[in-house]
PDB file of C-alpha atoms and ligand atoms in Angstrom:
ATOM      1  CA  MET S   1      90.992 131.188  67.891  1.00 78.00           C
ATOM      2  CA  SER S   2      89.497 129.945  64.551  1.00 72.00           C
ATOM      3  CA  ALA S   3      86.259 131.666  65.620  1.00 75.00           C
ATOM      4  CA  GLY S   4      88.079 134.996  65.762  1.00 77.00           C
ATOM      5  CA  ILE S   5      88.896 135.096  69.449  1.00 82.00           C
ATOM      6  CA  HIS S   6      92.371 136.543  70.101  1.00 81.00           C
ATOM      7  CA  LEU S   7      94.674 135.215  72.734  1.00 82.00           C
ATOM      8  CA  PRO S   8      97.576 137.604  72.218  1.00 81.00           C
ATOM      9  CA  ALA S   9      99.578 136.824  75.354  1.00 84.00           C
ATOM     10  CA  TRP S  10      99.611 133.076  75.524  1.00 78.00           C
ATOM     11  CA  GLY S  11      98.060 131.624  72.306  1.00 78.00           C
ATOM     12  CA  ALA S  12      96.955 128.102  72.258  1.00 77.00           C
ATOM     13  CA  ASP S  13      98.819 126.706  75.278  1.00 79.00           C
ATOM     14  CA  GLY S  14      96.341 124.003  76.385  1.00 76.00           C
ATOM     15  CA  ASP S  15      95.460 125.790  79.690  1.00 81.00           C
ATOM     16  CA  PHE S  16      92.153 127.268  80.578  1.00 86.00           C
ATOM     17  CA  GLY S  17      93.666 130.442  82.074  1.00 89.00           C
ATOM     18  CA  SER S  18      92.503 134.125  82.436  1.00 91.00           C
ATOM     19  CA  GLU S  19      93.064 134.756  78.793  1.00 91.00           C
ATOM     20  CA  THR S  20      90.894 131.876  77.662  1.00 92.00           C
ATOM     21  CA  LEU S  21      88.255 132.862  80.131  1.00 93.00           C
ATOM     22  CA  ASP S  22      88.181 136.485  78.748  1.00 93.00           C
ATOM     23  CA  GLY S  23      87.952 134.923  75.239  1.00 92.00           C
ATOM     24  CA  VAL S  24      85.090 132.680  76.207  1.00 94.00           C
ATOM     25  CA  LEU S  25      83.195 135.569  77.798  1.00 94.00           C
ATOM     26  CA  SER S  26      83.583 137.817  74.758  1.00 92.00           C
ATOM     27  CA  PHE S  27      82.661 134.958  72.438  1.00 92.00           C
ATOM     28  CA  GLN S  28      79.565 134.249  74.516  1.00 94.00           C
ATOM     29  CA  ARG S  29      78.513 137.941  74.501  1.00 93.00           C
ATOM     30  CA  ARG S  30      78.975 138.088  70.709  1.00 90.00           C
ATOM     31  CA  ALA S  31      76.915 134.934  70.290  1.00 90.00           C
ATOM     32  CA  GLY S  32      74.128 136.230  72.490  1.00 92.00           C
ATOM     33  CA  LEU S  33      74.618 133.559  75.001  1.00 93.00           C
ATOM     34  CA  ASP S  34      74.758 133.773  78.836  1.00 93.00           C
ATOM     35  CA  ALA S  35      78.169 135.153  79.513  1.00 93.00           C
ATOM     36  CA  ASP S  36      79.164 132.720  82.296  1.00 93.00           C
ATOM     37  CA  GLY S  37      82.592 131.641  81.045  1.00 93.00           C
ATOM     38  CA  VAL S  38      81.630 127.989  81.034  1.00 91.00           C
ATOM     39  CA  VAL S  39      81.996 126.071  77.762  1.00 88.00           C
ATOM     40  CA  GLY S  40      78.841 123.995  77.949  1.00 85.00           C
ATOM     41  CA  PRO S  41      76.882 122.402  75.103  1.00 79.00           C
ATOM     42  CA  ALA S  42      75.357 125.600  73.884  1.00 86.00           C
ATOM     43  CA  THR S  43      78.666 127.507  73.756  1.00 88.00           C
ATOM     44  CA  MET S  44      80.377 124.474  72.112  1.00 82.00           C
ATOM     45  CA  ALA S  45      77.622 124.339  69.459  1.00 80.00           C
ATOM     46  CA  ALA S  46      77.908 128.097  68.881  1.00 84.00           C
ATOM     47  CA  LEU S  47      81.750 127.718  68.487  1.00 82.00           C
ATOM     48  CA  HIS S  48      81.353 124.863  66.019  1.00 73.00           C
ATOM     49  CA  LYS S  49      78.846 126.982  64.061  1.00 76.00           C
ATOM     50  CA  ALA S  50      81.098 129.995  64.146  1.00 76.00           C
ATOM     51  CA  VAL S  51      83.952 128.114  62.528  1.00 69.00           C
ATOM     52  CA  GLY S  52      81.678 126.486  59.958  1.00 63.00           C
ATOM     53  CA  ASP S  53      82.609 123.200  61.460  1.00 58.00           C
ATOM     54  CA  ALA S  54      80.677 120.092  60.609  1.00 54.00           C
ATOM     55  CA  THR S  55      81.510 118.670  64.047  1.00 62.00           C
ATOM     56  CA  PRO S  56      78.266 117.302  65.389  1.00 68.00           C
ATOM     57  CA  ASN S  57      76.443 118.426  68.429  1.00 68.00           C
ATOM     58  CA  SER S  58      76.404 116.095  71.273  1.00 70.00           C
ATOM     59  CA  VAL S  59      73.374 115.142  73.150  1.00 81.00           C
ATOM     60  CA  MET S  60      74.559 116.031  76.629  1.00 85.00           C
ATOM     61  CA  ARG S  61      72.803 114.524  79.558  1.00 89.00           C
ATOM     62  CA  ILE S  62      73.559 114.827  83.228  1.00 92.00           C
ATOM     63  CA  ILE S  63      73.164 111.482  84.969  1.00 95.00           C
ATOM     64  CA  ASN S  64      73.740 111.481  88.783  1.00 96.00           C
ATOM     65  CA  GLY S  65      75.679 114.732  88.378  1.00 94.00           C
ATOM     66  CA  VAL S  66      77.957 113.283  85.625  1.00 95.00           C
ATOM     67  CA  GLU S  67      78.009 114.886  82.160  1.00 93.00           C
ATOM     68  CA  VAL S  68      77.514 112.335  79.486  1.00 95.00           C
ATOM     69  CA  TYR S  69      78.335 113.513  75.952  1.00 93.00           C
ATOM     70  CA  ASP S  70      76.848 111.187  73.396  1.00 93.00           C
ATOM     71  CA  TYR S  71      78.055 111.368  69.764  1.00 92.00           C
ATOM     72  CA  ARG S  72      77.281 107.875  68.728  1.00 93.00           C
ATOM     73  CA  GLY S  73      76.349 107.613  65.112  1.00 89.00           C
ATOM     74  CA  GLN S  74      77.547 111.136  64.256  1.00 87.00           C
ATOM     75  CA  LEU S  75      81.329 110.773  63.865  1.00 89.00           C
ATOM     76  CA  ALA S  76      83.444 109.210  61.220  1.00 91.00           C
ATOM     77  CA  ALA S  77      84.774 105.810  62.327  1.00 93.00           C
ATOM     78  CA  PRO S  78      88.230 106.025  63.975  1.00 94.00           C
ATOM     79  CA  LYS S  79      91.285 104.731  62.054  1.00 94.00           C
ATOM     80  CA  ASN S  80      90.993 101.228  63.462  1.00 95.00           C
ATOM     81  CA  GLY S  81      87.223 101.149  63.396  1.00 95.00           C
ATOM     82  CA  LYS S  82      85.615  98.582  61.143  1.00 92.00           C
ATOM     83  CA  PRO S  83      81.906  99.385  60.577  1.00 90.00           C
ATOM     84  CA  GLU S  84      82.018  97.126  57.566  1.00 91.00           C
ATOM     85  CA  TRP S  85      82.288  94.147  59.992  1.00 90.00           C
ATOM     86  CA  GLY S  86      78.653  94.840  60.843  1.00 89.00           C
ATOM     87  CA  ASN S  87      76.959  94.602  64.075  1.00 92.00           C
ATOM     88  CA  ARG S  88      79.285  93.225  66.738  1.00 93.00           C
ATOM     89  CA  TRP S  89      76.889  92.738  69.513  1.00 95.00           C
ATOM     90  CA  PRO S  90      76.472  88.959  68.936  1.00 95.00           C
ATOM     91  CA  LYS S  91      80.213  88.617  70.008  1.00 95.00           C
ATOM     92  CA  PHE S  92      80.484  91.264  72.668  1.00 97.00           C
ATOM     93  CA  ARG S  93      80.640  90.052  76.406  1.00 97.00           C
ATOM     94  CA  GLY S  94      82.326  92.894  78.290  1.00 98.00           C
ATOM     95  CA  VAL S  95      84.769  95.713  78.032  1.00 98.00           C
ATOM     96  CA  VAL S  96      88.584  96.343  77.766  1.00 98.00           C
ATOM     97  CA  LEU S  97      89.997  98.967  80.105  1.00 98.00           C
ATOM     98  CA  HIS S  98      92.712 101.318  78.843  1.00 98.00           C
ATOM     99  CA  ARG S  99      94.431 104.521  79.982  1.00 97.00           C
ATOM    100  CA  THR S 100      95.369 107.066  77.368  1.00 95.00           C
ATOM    101  CA  ALA S 101      98.971 107.398  78.653  1.00 93.00           C
ATOM    102  CA  CYS S 102      98.659 111.135  78.039  1.00 93.00           C
ATOM    103  CA  ARG S 103      96.280 113.843  79.106  1.00 94.00           C
ATOM    104  CA  LEU S 104      93.632 114.426  76.361  1.00 94.00           C
ATOM    105  CA  GLY S 105      91.741 116.816  78.648  1.00 93.00           C
ATOM    106  CA  GLU S 106      88.106 117.840  79.038  1.00 92.00           C
ATOM    107  CA  ASN S 107      87.188 118.901  75.442  1.00 90.00           C
ATOM    108  CA  PRO S 108      85.098 116.041  73.936  1.00 91.00           C
ATOM    109  CA  ALA S 109      86.463 116.738  70.438  1.00 89.00           C
ATOM    110  CA  ARG S 110      89.883 115.564  71.586  1.00 92.00           C
ATOM    111  CA  TYR S 111      88.589 112.084  71.716  1.00 95.00           C
ATOM    112  CA  PHE S 112      86.762 111.846  68.353  1.00 92.00           C
ATOM    113  CA  ARG S 113      89.636 110.094  66.568  1.00 93.00           C
ATOM    114  CA  VAL S 114      90.815 107.889  69.341  1.00 96.00           C
ATOM    115  CA  ASN S 115      90.421 104.152  68.706  1.00 97.00           C
ATOM    116  CA  ALA S 116      87.899 103.303  71.448  1.00 98.00           C
ATOM    117  CA  HIS S 117      84.181 103.378  71.906  1.00 98.00           C
ATOM    118  CA  MET S 118      84.099 105.623  75.043  1.00 98.00           C
ATOM    119  CA  HIS S 119      86.228 107.830  77.303  1.00 98.00           C
ATOM    120  CA  VAL S 120      86.265 109.138  80.796  1.00 98.00           C
ATOM    121  CA  THR S 121      88.095 112.453  81.370  1.00 97.00           C
ATOM    122  CA  LEU S 122      90.069 113.279  84.465  1.00 97.00           C
ATOM    123  CA  GLY S 123      87.405 115.698  85.377  1.00 96.00           C
ATOM    124  CA  GLY S 124      84.825 112.909  85.141  1.00 97.00           C
ATOM    125  CA  ARG S 125      83.025 113.529  81.864  1.00 96.00           C
ATOM    126  CA  ILE S 126      81.807 110.460  79.977  1.00 97.00           C
ATOM    127  CA  ILE S 127      82.212 110.802  76.162  1.00 96.00           C
ATOM    128  CA  LEU S 128      80.593 108.211  74.027  1.00 97.00           C
ATOM    129  CA  CYS S 129      82.113 108.540  70.566  1.00 96.00           C
ATOM    130  CA  HIS S 130      81.131 105.508  68.503  1.00 95.00           C
ATOM    131  CA  PRO S 131      78.218 103.143  68.114  1.00 95.00           C
ATOM    132  CA  TRP S 132      78.591 100.355  70.626  1.00 95.00           C
ATOM    133  CA  ASP S 133      77.969  97.704  67.918  1.00 94.00           C
ATOM    134  CA  MET S 134      81.058  98.914  65.926  1.00 95.00           C
ATOM    135  CA  HIS S 135      84.214  96.783  65.876  1.00 96.00           C
ATOM    136  CA  ILE S 136      87.111  98.923  66.813  1.00 97.00           C
ATOM    137  CA  TRP S 137      90.585  97.380  67.059  1.00 97.00           C
ATOM    138  CA  HIS S 138      91.582  99.011  70.404  1.00 97.00           C
ATOM    139  CA  GLY S 139      92.678  96.118  72.568  1.00 96.00           C
ATOM    140  CA  HIS S 140      94.474  93.463  70.652  1.00 96.00           C
ATOM    141  CA  LYS S 141      92.553  90.152  70.666  1.00 97.00           C
ATOM    142  CA  MET S 142      90.047  91.264  73.283  1.00 98.00           C
ATOM    143  CA  SER S 143      88.774  93.769  70.753  1.00 97.00           C
ATOM    144  CA  LEU S 144      86.753  90.963  69.272  1.00 96.00           C
ATOM    145  CA  TRP S 145      84.674  90.594  72.430  1.00 97.00           C
ATOM    146  CA  GLY S 146      84.934  93.832  74.363  1.00 97.00           C
ATOM    147  CA  LEU S 147      84.098  97.464  73.985  1.00 98.00           C
ATOM    148  CA  GLY S 148      86.935  99.853  74.495  1.00 98.00           C
ATOM    149  CA  ILE S 149      87.043 102.361  77.379  1.00 98.00           C
ATOM    150  CA  GLU S 150      89.822 104.865  77.578  1.00 98.00           C
ATOM    151  CA  ILE S 151      90.351 106.384  80.979  1.00 98.00           C
ATOM    152  CA  ASP S 152      92.216 109.608  80.493  1.00 97.00           C
ATOM    153  CA  GLY S 153      95.684 110.132  82.156  1.00 96.00           C
ATOM    154  CA  ASN S 154      99.147 108.785  82.143  1.00 95.00           C
ATOM    155  CA  PRO S 155      99.163 106.081  84.826  1.00 94.00           C
ATOM    156  CA  GLU S 156     101.671 104.315  87.021  1.00 93.00           C
ATOM    157  CA  GLY S 157     101.568 100.668  85.845  1.00 92.00           C
ATOM    158  CA  PHE S 158     102.540  99.344  89.200  1.00 91.00           C
ATOM    159  CA  PRO S 159     103.093 101.086  92.517  1.00 90.00           C
ATOM    160  CA  GLY S 160     106.349 103.188  92.077  1.00 87.00           C
ATOM    161  CA  TYR S 161     106.757 102.143  88.349  1.00 88.00           C
ATOM    162  CA  HIS S 162     105.726 104.734  85.925  1.00 85.00           C
ATOM    163  CA  TRP S 163     104.878 103.619  82.409  1.00 82.00           C
ATOM    164  CA  LYS S 164     105.567 106.693  80.226  1.00 84.00           C
ATOM    165  CA  PRO S 165     107.690 109.341  81.826  1.00 81.00           C
ATOM    166  CA  GLY S 166     107.142 112.896  80.559  1.00 76.00           C
ATOM    167  CA  GLY S 167     103.738 113.657  82.243  1.00 84.00           C
ATOM    168  CA  GLY S 168     102.056 112.393  85.273  1.00 86.00           C
ATOM    169  CA  PRO S 169     101.704 109.933  86.739  1.00 93.00           C
ATOM    170  CA  ASP S 170      98.072 110.839  86.868  1.00 95.00           C
ATOM    171  CA  ASP S 171      96.086 109.213  89.617  1.00 96.00           C
ATOM    172  CA  VAL S 172      92.615 107.875  88.778  1.00 98.00           C
ATOM    173  CA  THR S 173      90.495 110.743  90.144  1.00 97.00           C
ATOM    174  CA  ASP S 174      87.454 110.476  92.382  1.00 98.00           C
ATOM    175  CA  ALA S 175      85.441 112.062  89.535  1.00 98.00           C
ATOM    176  CA  GLN S 176      86.599 109.343  87.210  1.00 98.00           C
ATOM    177  CA  VAL S 177      85.508 106.670  89.702  1.00 98.00           C
ATOM    178  CA  LYS S 178      82.036 108.320  89.977  1.00 98.00           C
ATOM    179  CA  ALA S 179      81.762 108.662  86.226  1.00 98.00           C
ATOM    180  CA  CYS S 180      82.648 105.001  85.793  1.00 98.00           C
ATOM    181  CA  ASP S 181      79.840 103.970  88.116  1.00 97.00           C
ATOM    182  CA  VAL S 182      77.505 105.869  85.903  1.00 98.00           C
ATOM    183  CA  LEU S 183      79.156 104.265  82.820  1.00 98.00           C
ATOM    184  CA  LEU S 184      78.633 100.807  84.200  1.00 98.00           C
ATOM    185  CA  ASP S 185      74.982 101.412  84.658  1.00 98.00           C
ATOM    186  CA  LEU S 186      74.733 102.441  80.919  1.00 98.00           C
ATOM    187  CA  LEU S 187      76.666  99.517  79.873  1.00 98.00           C
ATOM    188  CA  LEU S 188      74.641  96.992  81.856  1.00 98.00           C
ATOM    189  CA  GLU S 189      71.408  98.439  80.401  1.00 97.00           C
ATOM    190  CA  GLU S 190      72.733  98.261  76.794  1.00 96.00           C
ATOM    191  CA  PHE S 191      74.079  94.670  77.301  1.00 97.00           C
ATOM    192  CA  LYS S 192      70.597  93.716  78.470  1.00 97.00           C
ATOM    193  CA  VAL S 193      68.847  95.309  75.603  1.00 96.00           C
ATOM    194  CA  ASN S 194      71.048  93.522  73.209  1.00 96.00           C
ATOM    195  CA  GLY S 195      70.653  90.170  75.036  1.00 97.00           C
ATOM    196  CA  ARG S 196      74.319  89.825  75.827  1.00 97.00           C
ATOM    197  CA  PRO S 197      75.994  88.827  79.066  1.00 97.00           C
ATOM    198  CA  PHE S 198      78.346  91.315  80.713  1.00 98.00           C
ATOM    199  CA  ASP S 199      80.757  88.835  82.106  1.00 97.00           C
ATOM    200  CA  ARG S 200      84.170  90.206  81.164  1.00 98.00           C
ATOM    201  CA  VAL S 201      86.275  93.158  82.291  1.00 98.00           C
ATOM    202  CA  TRP S 202      89.651  92.894  80.643  1.00 98.00           C
ATOM    203  CA  ALA S 203      92.856  94.832  81.038  1.00 98.00           C
ATOM    204  CA  HIS S 204      94.654  95.774  77.827  1.00 98.00           C
ATOM    205  CA  ARG S 205      97.732  94.283  79.513  1.00 96.00           C
ATOM    206  CA  GLN S 206      96.260  90.828  78.872  1.00 97.00           C
ATOM    207  CA  GLY S 207      96.559  91.301  75.174  1.00 97.00           C
ATOM    208  CA  SER S 208     100.162  92.498  74.595  1.00 96.00           C
ATOM    209  CA  GLU S 209     103.588  92.654  76.285  1.00 92.00           C
ATOM    210  CA  ASN S 210     103.687  96.278  75.055  1.00 93.00           C
ATOM    211  CA  ARG S 211     100.732  97.196  77.157  1.00 94.00           C
ATOM    212  CA  GLU S 212     101.820  95.641  80.486  1.00 92.00           C
ATOM    213  CA  CYS S 213     100.986  98.853  82.432  1.00 93.00           C
ATOM    214  CA  ASP S 214      97.644  99.367  80.728  1.00 96.00           C
ATOM    215  CA  PRO S 215      95.349 100.468  82.434  1.00 97.00           C
ATOM    216  CA  GLY S 216      97.588 100.307  85.529  1.00 96.00           C
ATOM    217  CA  TRP S 217      96.975  99.376  89.210  1.00 96.00           C
ATOM    218  CA  GLN S 218      94.816 102.268  90.168  1.00 97.00           C
ATOM    219  CA  ALA S 219      92.330 101.901  87.363  1.00 98.00           C
ATOM    220  CA  TRP S 220      92.203  98.174  88.088  1.00 98.00           C
ATOM    221  CA  GLN S 221      91.719  98.537  91.919  1.00 98.00           C
ATOM    222  CA  LYS S 222      89.311 101.526  91.842  1.00 98.00           C
ATOM    223  CA  ILE S 223      87.311 100.654  88.705  1.00 98.00           C
ATOM    224  CA  ALA S 224      87.724  97.050  87.454  1.00 98.00           C
ATOM    225  CA  VAL S 225      87.679  95.269  90.788  1.00 98.00           C
ATOM    226  CA  PRO S 226      84.436  97.014  91.994  1.00 98.00           C
ATOM    227  CA  TRP S 227      82.809  96.365  88.586  1.00 98.00           C
ATOM    228  CA  MET S 228      83.758  92.673  88.703  1.00 98.00           C
ATOM    229  CA  GLU S 229      82.400  92.403  92.271  1.00 97.00           C
ATOM    230  CA  ARG S 230      79.151  94.042  91.307  1.00 97.00           C
ATOM    231  CA  THR S 231      78.575  92.020  88.109  1.00 97.00           C
ATOM    232  CA  GLY S 232      80.376  88.802  88.666  1.00 97.00           C
ATOM    233  CA  ALA S 233      82.431  89.432  85.618  1.00 98.00           C
ATOM    234  CA  LEU S 234      85.989  88.128  85.298  1.00 98.00           C
ATOM    235  CA  PRO S 235      89.070  89.016  83.103  1.00 98.00           C
ATOM    236  CA  GLY S 236      88.855  85.640  81.530  1.00 97.00           C
ATOM    237  CA  ASP S 237      88.133  82.036  82.445  1.00 97.00           C
ATOM    238  CA  ALA S 238      91.257  81.698  84.817  1.00 95.00           C
ATOM    239  CA  GLY S 239      89.556  83.666  87.679  1.00 96.00           C
ATOM    240  CA  ARG S 240      90.601  87.092  88.804  1.00 96.00           C
ATOM    241  CA  GLN S 241      94.013  86.777  87.468  1.00 96.00           C
ATOM    242  CA  GLY S 242      92.568  86.421  84.089  1.00 97.00           C
ATOM    243  CA  ASP S 243      93.661  84.864  80.873  1.00 97.00           C
ATOM    244  CA  THR S 244      96.418  85.996  78.541  1.00 96.00           C
ATOM    245  CA  TYR S 245      96.028  86.567  74.747  1.00 97.00           C
ATOM    246  CA  GLY S 246      99.058  86.718  72.367  1.00 96.00           C
ATOM    247  CA  THR S 247     102.023  88.023  74.322  1.00 95.00           C
ATOM    248  CA  GLY S 248      99.985  89.499  77.181  1.00 95.00           C
ATOM    249  CA  PHE S 249     100.134  89.063  80.934  1.00 94.00           C
ATOM    250  CA  GLN S 250      97.762  88.061  83.726  1.00 94.00           C
ATOM    251  CA  ILE S 251      96.389  90.505  86.291  1.00 96.00           C
ATOM    252  CA  PRO S 252      98.986  90.867  89.143  1.00 95.00           C
ATOM    253  CA  GLN S 253      98.471  90.928  92.789  1.00 94.00           C
ATOM    254  CA  SER S 254      99.336  94.620  93.065  1.00 94.00           C
ATOM    255  CA  TRP S 255      96.384  95.289  90.812  1.00 96.00           C
ATOM    256  CA  ASP S 256      93.998  92.797  92.523  1.00 96.00           C
ATOM    257  CA  PRO S 257      94.956  91.365  95.835  1.00 94.00           C
ATOM    258  CA  THR S 258      92.893  88.236  95.178  1.00 95.00           C
ATOM    259  CA  SER S 259      95.086  87.271  92.125  1.00 94.00           C
ATOM    260  CA  PRO S 260      97.836  84.622  92.784  1.00 91.00           C
ATOM    261  CA  THR S 261     100.029  86.167  90.164  1.00 88.00           C
ATOM    262  CA  LYS S 262     103.182  87.707  91.697  1.00 83.00           C
ATOM    263  CA  GLY S 263     106.629  89.205  90.891  1.00 66.00           C
ATOM    264  CA  PHE S 264     108.126  92.534  89.793  1.00 64.00           C
ATOM    265  CA  ARG S 265     105.648  93.930  87.244  1.00 66.00           C
ATOM    266  CA  GLU S 266     104.005  90.627  88.345  1.00 60.00           C
ATOM    267  CA  ARG S 267     104.033  88.795  85.032  1.00 54.00           C
TER     268      ARG S 267
HETATM  269 ZN1   ZN Z   1      95.114 100.344  75.868  1.00 87.31          ZN
END
């Protein structure tokens, strides 16, 4: 709309409906692009240019059919980012998995200010926002040792128990699982290049009682467990049930059947 596209019937309602499609087509024609109705990198760049936006262009690559948008080094640090802490690679040894607890959607720009290094949309796009050597306070204590990954969607924390009513619950999609496979390959390569072991996959749950449902049973079963099996990584030194930090909780059996930790919400 800032680029002069009118959406008279519905306005900005967050849906890519017929009116938005018409708007995209007319913008593409005006900008001399292929009018295919798809907001790919060229259309996105033209939109940013049209609104005089300093928003950077991503380098978009497709790896194994997955779109990888890479903005590293081009964005302002997020609110809880601490670039002044210097290169954090010497401390990093894995990742912390999160879910957004809302639906940020498919537009990469929605993720630019989120306090995490990288994101996986429900549609299976990978968005790399911040340099991987940056300290970002995303996951309580584990932020010191792990890069932050936000998996979009409002999850069920435990089967039948919904964390944040008001939207969802959003299943972890097959596209997210596929994208996470690609993401793990990228991570393993970068850990290797930096001479660091990838021996930890943490759940945000382990760091705070306020995050007991984060990232939820589906993300753990479909993403963390296969990652741990592939890499030998663990959520801490206590085995697959993991360690706790601060007020956090271990990994429960409903998340990982090999964990001995049980009970409702399985603390
Ligand atoms: Zn989290």
